[in-house]
Amino acid sequence: MSNFTKAGTFALGGRAVNRMGYGAMQLAGPGVFGPPKDRDAALAVLREAVASGVNHIDTSDFYGPHVTNQLIREALHPYPDQLVIVTKVGATRGADASWNPAQSPAELTSAVHDNLRNLGVDALDVVNLRVMGDVHAPAEGSIEPQFTALAELQQRGLIRHLGLSNVTATQVAEARVIADVACVQNHYNLAHRTDDALIDELGRHGIAYVPFFPLGGFTPLQSDTLSDVARRLGATPMQVALAWLLARAPNILLIPGTSSLAHFRENLAAAMIRLDKDALAELATMGANA
């Protein structure tokens, strides 16, 4: 097991997972659509992740679609007891690679069964309701019908734990009345800090917060401040951005994604970086206007 485990653990789906996990989205083809460019390399990344001690993998059956779940099953099934696989439902992919809402109870039920089949399991560890909102930004509105549908599938034993993605604080509160929420997955990083208050509130309730686009997303984080801090620490800017997230709050779990073994190892090494007060103060300026 690698030294990245020194970053500690946090509860997810009833189990303690290492705070540095792995996101499988980039294993699919360009635009998260179609098969990977190099299937053997994709399988190798998954196998090394688990061999290294990663025990939290994030995926969805609409990545590909179906591609990443099928790769996870091929690479890792039967799954280690300590591995928590988190998937999400709430969207489908069009033939043109578009992302389309699929939020009705019937569509959510169908998606859960797709995930069960493609992952090769009888019950899913954690299922996030991916609220479409403004695609990559949340929008207010009741999620009661959708979350209730998933809670009913949980009661039937098809889902062990429930989570939320792309949601507001109001929607989190609404969902918690219906069923326990294990995690919230929203857009958050050094430069995009809208969820600061939500992260702290979730932490007080023992709920994990999992940032998507931790490195900026389709437009990677670029900042002279970030580059200066990284140069001083002998790290890459992206490693510093991940280290900042780990330092931000103990309930933050990271799922940086890559299809490259070298990049995967670089991401894990970010967990060993310790940011001093000067570095944290400099990096704080990046989110001053967020």
Tab-separated table of C-alpha atoms in Angstrom:
chain	number	residue	atom	x	y	z
A	1	MET	CA	0.000	0.000	0.000
A	2	SER	CA	1.368	3.413	-0.998
A	3	ASN	CA	2.162	6.343	1.253
A	4	PHE	CA	-0.854	8.206	-0.169
A	5	THR	CA	-2.867	6.539	2.596
A	6	LYS	CA	-1.229	8.987	5.032
A	7	ALA	CA	-3.874	11.455	3.857
A	8	GLY	CA	-6.258	9.516	6.095
A	9	THR	CA	-9.698	8.040	5.608
A	10	PHE	CA	-13.319	9.129	5.815
A	11	ALA	CA	-16.578	7.207	5.975
A	12	LEU	CA	-18.292	6.458	2.677
A	13	GLY	CA	-21.068	3.950	2.260
A	14	GLY	CA	-20.609	2.592	5.765
A	15	ARG	CA	-16.896	1.949	5.274
A	16	ALA	CA	-13.752	4.000	5.814
A	17	VAL	CA	-12.105	4.723	2.461
A	18	ASN	CA	-8.766	6.321	1.682
A	19	ARG	CA	-9.249	9.997	0.885
A	20	MET	CA	-7.483	9.657	-2.459
A	21	GLY	CA	-9.691	7.607	-4.759
A	22	TYR	CA	-9.989	7.225	-8.510
A	23	GLY	CA	-12.513	8.503	-11.048
A	24	ALA	CA	-13.086	6.226	-14.031
A	25	MET	CA	-14.702	8.755	-16.379
A	26	GLN	CA	-11.622	9.319	-18.522
A	27	LEU	CA	-11.291	5.610	-19.307
A	28	ALA	CA	-13.980	5.995	-21.964
A	29	GLY	CA	-13.230	7.469	-25.373
A	30	PRO	CA	-12.966	11.169	-26.276
A	31	GLY	CA	-15.807	13.188	-24.814
A	32	VAL	CA	-16.493	10.307	-22.384
A	33	PHE	CA	-18.063	8.494	-25.330
A	34	GLY	CA	-17.258	5.177	-26.940
A	35	PRO	CA	-14.450	2.724	-26.172
A	36	PRO	CA	-11.024	3.711	-24.827
A	37	LYS	CA	-8.195	4.441	-27.216
A	38	ASP	CA	-6.136	1.770	-25.436
A	39	ARG	CA	-8.211	-0.883	-23.665
A	40	ASP	CA	-5.206	-2.650	-22.144
A	41	ALA	CA	-3.927	0.630	-20.677
A	42	ALA	CA	-7.365	1.351	-19.189
A	43	LEU	CA	-7.451	-2.056	-17.528
A	44	ALA	CA	-3.901	-1.571	-16.254
A	45	VAL	CA	-4.804	1.730	-14.559
A	46	LEU	CA	-7.758	0.139	-12.760
A	47	ARG	CA	-5.688	-2.808	-11.586
A	48	GLU	CA	-2.831	-0.619	-10.371
A	49	ALA	CA	-5.283	1.654	-8.549
A	50	VAL	CA	-6.602	-1.204	-6.430
A	51	ALA	CA	-3.166	-2.784	-6.023
A	52	SER	CA	-1.879	0.581	-4.749
A	53	GLY	CA	-4.515	0.744	-2.038
A	54	VAL	CA	-7.227	2.826	-3.675
A	55	ASN	CA	-10.542	1.579	-2.286
A	56	HIS	CA	-12.954	4.185	-3.701
A	57	ILE	CA	-13.732	4.185	-7.420
A	58	ASP	CA	-16.228	6.561	-8.998
A	59	THR	CA	-18.059	5.611	-12.187
A	60	SER	CA	-21.387	5.705	-14.024
A	61	ASP	CA	-23.101	3.625	-16.650
A	62	PHE	CA	-23.561	6.767	-18.754
A	63	TYR	CA	-19.784	7.010	-19.163
A	64	GLY	CA	-19.326	5.513	-22.591
A	65	PRO	CA	-22.192	4.635	-22.148
A	66	HIS	CA	-21.571	1.327	-20.337
A	67	VAL	CA	-17.845	1.430	-21.163
A	68	THR	CA	-16.301	2.280	-17.793
A	69	ASN	CA	-18.483	-0.121	-15.824
A	70	GLN	CA	-17.637	-2.941	-18.183
A	71	LEU	CA	-13.931	-2.119	-17.890
A	72	ILE	CA	-14.169	-2.083	-14.089
A	73	ARG	CA	-15.847	-5.485	-14.126
A	74	GLU	CA	-13.264	-6.952	-16.507
A	75	ALA	CA	-10.330	-5.571	-14.540
A	76	LEU	CA	-11.456	-6.087	-10.955
A	77	HIS	CA	-14.314	-8.596	-10.612
A	78	PRO	CA	-14.651	-10.330	-8.175
A	79	TYR	CA	-14.158	-7.134	-6.228
A	80	PRO	CA	-12.019	-6.868	-3.082
A	81	ASP	CA	-14.105	-6.646	0.080
A	82	GLN	CA	-12.719	-3.227	0.973
A	83	LEU	CA	-13.501	-1.622	-2.430
A	84	VAL	CA	-16.371	0.893	-2.571
A	85	ILE	CA	-17.683	1.544	-6.075
A	86	VAL	CA	-19.807	4.678	-6.350
A	87	THR	CA	-21.964	5.104	-9.431
A	88	LYS	CA	-24.512	7.693	-10.503
A	89	VAL	CA	-27.816	7.798	-12.351
A	90	GLY	CA	-29.921	10.557	-13.839
A	91	ALA	CA	-28.687	10.942	-17.414
A	92	THR	CA	-28.371	9.093	-20.692
A	93	ARG	CA	-26.167	9.641	-23.738
A	94	GLY	CA	-27.471	10.427	-27.181
A	95	ALA	CA	-26.045	8.958	-30.358
A	96	ASP	CA	-24.340	12.339	-30.864
A	97	ALA	CA	-22.617	12.006	-27.439
A	98	SER	CA	-25.042	14.516	-25.889
A	99	TRP	CA	-25.857	14.369	-22.166
A	100	ASN	CA	-29.605	14.062	-21.695
A	101	PRO	CA	-31.683	14.090	-18.491
A	102	ALA	CA	-33.174	10.745	-17.430
A	103	GLN	CA	-34.853	11.678	-14.158
A	104	SER	CA	-38.188	9.865	-14.088
A	105	PRO	CA	-38.595	7.006	-11.560
A	106	ALA	CA	-38.775	4.521	-14.434
A	107	GLU	CA	-35.575	5.868	-16.014
A	108	LEU	CA	-33.748	5.846	-12.683
A	109	THR	CA	-34.844	2.265	-12.001
A	110	SER	CA	-33.667	1.195	-15.445
A	111	ALA	CA	-30.309	2.906	-14.864
A	112	VAL	CA	-29.817	1.122	-11.543
A	113	HIS	CA	-30.397	-2.217	-13.249
A	114	ASP	CA	-27.951	-1.266	-16.028
A	115	ASN	CA	-25.299	-0.503	-13.400
A	116	LEU	CA	-25.985	-3.778	-11.572
A	117	ARG	CA	-25.646	-5.768	-14.785
A	118	ASN	CA	-22.552	-4.048	-16.153
A	119	LEU	CA	-20.707	-4.045	-12.831
A	120	GLY	CA	-21.741	-7.644	-12.175
A	121	VAL	CA	-23.117	-7.146	-8.665
A	122	ASP	CA	-26.347	-7.904	-6.817
A	123	ALA	CA	-26.342	-4.561	-4.963
A	124	LEU	CA	-24.631	-1.244	-5.664
A	125	ASP	CA	-22.427	0.174	-2.882
A	126	VAL	CA	-23.419	3.814	-3.410
A	127	VAL	CA	-25.672	5.429	-6.019
A	128	ASN	CA	-25.600	9.184	-6.537
A	129	LEU	CA	-28.638	10.908	-7.964
A	130	ARG	CA	-27.076	13.133	-10.604
A	131	VAL	CA	-29.406	16.149	-10.810
A	132	MET	CA	-29.004	17.730	-14.238
A	133	GLY	CA	-29.624	21.368	-13.245
A	134	ASP	CA	-27.504	23.441	-15.631
A	135	VAL	CA	-25.459	20.354	-16.567
A	136	HIS	CA	-22.325	21.282	-14.563
A	137	ALA	CA	-23.986	23.643	-12.106
A	138	PRO	CA	-26.867	22.986	-9.718
A	139	ALA	CA	-30.246	24.679	-10.008
A	140	GLU	CA	-32.948	24.873	-7.366
A	141	GLY	CA	-35.995	22.635	-7.635
A	142	SER	CA	-37.478	19.701	-5.759
A	143	ILE	CA	-35.740	16.339	-6.135
A	144	GLU	CA	-38.265	14.499	-3.960
A	145	PRO	CA	-39.697	12.206	-6.715
A	146	GLN	CA	-36.258	11.146	-7.927
A	147	PHE	CA	-34.684	10.578	-4.529
A	148	THR	CA	-37.767	8.744	-3.281
A	149	ALA	CA	-37.528	6.366	-6.251
A	150	LEU	CA	-33.920	5.560	-5.360
A	151	ALA	CA	-34.800	5.192	-1.668
A	152	GLU	CA	-37.387	2.575	-2.639
A	153	LEU	CA	-34.723	0.668	-4.597
A	154	GLN	CA	-32.522	0.896	-1.512
A	155	GLN	CA	-35.309	-0.626	0.582
A	156	ARG	CA	-35.495	-3.489	-1.941
A	157	GLY	CA	-31.801	-4.216	-1.370
A	158	LEU	CA	-30.535	-3.091	-4.790
A	159	ILE	CA	-28.636	-0.102	-3.362
A	160	ARG	CA	-26.748	0.022	-0.068
A	161	HIS	CA	-26.229	3.780	0.265
A	162	LEU	CA	-27.462	6.919	-1.494
A	163	GLY	CA	-25.704	10.102	-2.508
A	164	LEU	CA	-26.284	13.263	-4.515
A	165	SER	CA	-24.484	15.044	-7.336
A	166	ASN	CA	-24.806	18.569	-8.751
A	167	VAL	CA	-27.135	19.757	-5.992
A	168	THR	CA	-27.837	22.769	-3.803
A	169	ALA	CA	-27.814	22.859	-0.010
A	170	THR	CA	-31.617	23.038	-0.092
A	171	GLN	CA	-31.787	19.846	-2.150
A	172	VAL	CA	-29.414	18.087	0.248
A	173	ALA	CA	-31.694	19.004	3.139
A	174	GLU	CA	-34.752	17.792	1.201
A	175	ALA	CA	-33.079	14.447	0.428
A	176	ARG	CA	-31.987	13.885	4.031
A	177	VAL	CA	-35.616	13.909	5.115
A	178	ILE	CA	-36.280	11.006	2.720
A	179	ALA	CA	-33.184	8.859	3.385
A	180	ASP	CA	-29.628	9.079	4.702
A	181	VAL	CA	-27.173	10.787	2.353
A	182	ALA	CA	-23.705	9.210	2.281
A	183	CYS	CA	-21.989	11.732	0.025
A	184	VAL	CA	-22.407	14.827	-2.105
A	185	GLN	CA	-20.520	15.210	-5.381
A	186	ASN	CA	-20.366	18.774	-6.717
A	187	HIS	CA	-18.092	21.033	-8.749
A	188	TYR	CA	-15.371	22.373	-6.458
A	189	ASN	CA	-11.679	23.187	-6.738
A	190	LEU	CA	-9.091	25.864	-5.924
A	191	ALA	CA	-10.729	28.407	-8.222
A	192	HIS	CA	-14.386	27.372	-7.859
A	193	ARG	CA	-15.402	27.516	-4.198
A	194	THR	CA	-19.150	28.110	-4.237
A	195	ASP	CA	-19.678	25.127	-1.919
A	196	ASP	CA	-17.464	26.281	0.955
A	197	ALA	CA	-20.343	26.533	3.442
A	198	LEU	CA	-21.910	23.269	2.233
A	199	ILE	CA	-18.650	21.349	2.707
A	200	ASP	CA	-18.423	22.474	6.311
A	201	GLU	CA	-22.086	21.705	6.981
A	202	LEU	CA	-21.746	18.196	5.550
A	203	GLY	CA	-18.631	17.626	7.624
A	204	ARG	CA	-20.565	18.386	10.794
A	205	HIS	CA	-22.972	15.581	9.856
A	206	GLY	CA	-20.285	13.071	8.856
A	207	ILE	CA	-21.187	13.269	5.157
A	208	ALA	CA	-18.433	12.978	2.551
A	209	TYR	CA	-17.950	15.699	-0.056
A	210	VAL	CA	-16.471	14.565	-3.366
A	211	PRO	CA	-15.400	17.359	-5.745
A	212	PHE	CA	-15.848	16.752	-9.428
A	213	PHE	CA	-13.531	18.698	-11.721
A	214	PRO	CA	-10.964	18.901	-8.864
A	215	LEU	CA	-8.365	19.997	-11.414
A	216	GLY	CA	-10.586	22.419	-13.314
A	217	GLY	CA	-12.419	20.027	-15.620
A	218	PHE	CA	-12.327	20.404	-19.380
A	219	THR	CA	-10.286	23.615	-18.911
A	220	PRO	CA	-7.450	22.718	-16.518
A	221	LEU	CA	-6.574	25.090	-13.693
A	222	GLN	CA	-3.992	27.657	-14.784
A	223	SER	CA	-2.585	30.225	-12.390
A	224	ASP	CA	0.771	31.898	-11.850
A	225	THR	CA	0.149	31.578	-8.110
A	226	LEU	CA	-0.438	27.846	-8.392
A	227	SER	CA	2.639	27.422	-10.572
A	228	ASP	CA	4.791	29.451	-8.162
A	229	VAL	CA	3.744	27.382	-5.149
A	230	ALA	CA	4.297	24.145	-7.081
A	231	ARG	CA	7.759	25.228	-8.180
A	232	ARG	CA	8.733	26.043	-4.600
A	233	LEU	CA	7.508	22.642	-3.372
A	234	GLY	CA	9.052	20.665	-6.215
A	235	ALA	CA	5.612	19.457	-7.306
A	236	THR	CA	3.354	19.900	-10.303
A	237	PRO	CA	0.549	22.494	-10.241
A	238	MET	CA	-2.046	19.727	-10.400
A	239	GLN	CA	-0.482	17.940	-7.418
A	240	VAL	CA	-0.688	21.152	-5.411
A	241	ALA	CA	-4.324	21.626	-6.417
A	242	LEU	CA	-5.135	18.144	-5.122
A	243	ALA	CA	-3.112	18.651	-1.954
A	244	TRP	CA	-5.050	21.869	-1.280
A	245	LEU	CA	-8.341	19.972	-1.495
A	246	LEU	CA	-7.107	17.373	0.991
A	247	ALA	CA	-6.058	20.177	3.335
A	248	ARG	CA	-9.370	22.025	2.896
A	249	ALA	CA	-11.558	19.689	4.981
A	250	PRO	CA	-11.287	16.145	6.365
A	251	ASN	CA	-14.578	15.064	4.744
A	252	ILE	CA	-13.291	15.783	1.225
A	253	LEU	CA	-12.641	12.634	-0.817
A	254	LEU	CA	-10.796	12.961	-4.122
A	255	ILE	CA	-11.478	11.064	-7.340
A	256	PRO	CA	-9.051	12.488	-9.931
A	257	GLY	CA	-9.385	10.611	-13.194
A	258	THR	CA	-6.886	9.626	-15.836
A	259	SER	CA	-6.268	6.908	-18.405
A	260	SER	CA	-2.488	7.170	-17.934
A	261	LEU	CA	-0.503	5.126	-15.419
A	262	ALA	CA	2.097	7.886	-15.096
A	263	HIS	CA	-0.566	10.497	-14.410
A	264	PHE	CA	-2.312	8.183	-11.956
A	265	ARG	CA	0.915	7.774	-9.960
A	266	GLU	CA	1.447	11.529	-10.037
A	267	ASN	CA	-2.033	12.086	-8.619
A	268	LEU	CA	-1.439	9.616	-5.774
A	269	ALA	CA	1.808	11.367	-4.873
A	270	ALA	CA	-0.174	14.568	-4.254
A	271	ALA	CA	-1.412	13.037	-1.005
A	272	MET	CA	2.115	13.259	0.418
A	273	ILE	CA	2.439	17.017	-0.176
A	274	ARG	CA	2.097	19.172	2.922
A	275	LEU	CA	1.202	22.815	2.324
A	276	ASP	CA	2.652	25.296	4.823
A	277	LYS	CA	0.857	28.430	6.006
A	278	ASP	CA	2.510	30.608	3.362
A	279	ALA	CA	1.432	28.279	0.558
A	280	LEU	CA	-2.121	28.074	1.881
A	281	ALA	CA	-2.307	31.873	2.139
A	282	GLU	CA	-1.092	32.287	-1.451
A	283	LEU	CA	-3.503	29.682	-2.787
A	284	ALA	CA	-6.398	31.291	-0.918
A	285	THR	CA	-6.130	34.261	-3.261
A	286	MET	CA	-7.137	32.078	-6.209
A	287	GLY	CA	-10.636	31.704	-4.809
A	288	ALA	CA	-10.996	35.241	-3.513
A	289	ASN	CA	-13.330	36.194	-6.347
A	290	ALA	CA	-14.967	32.777	-6.782
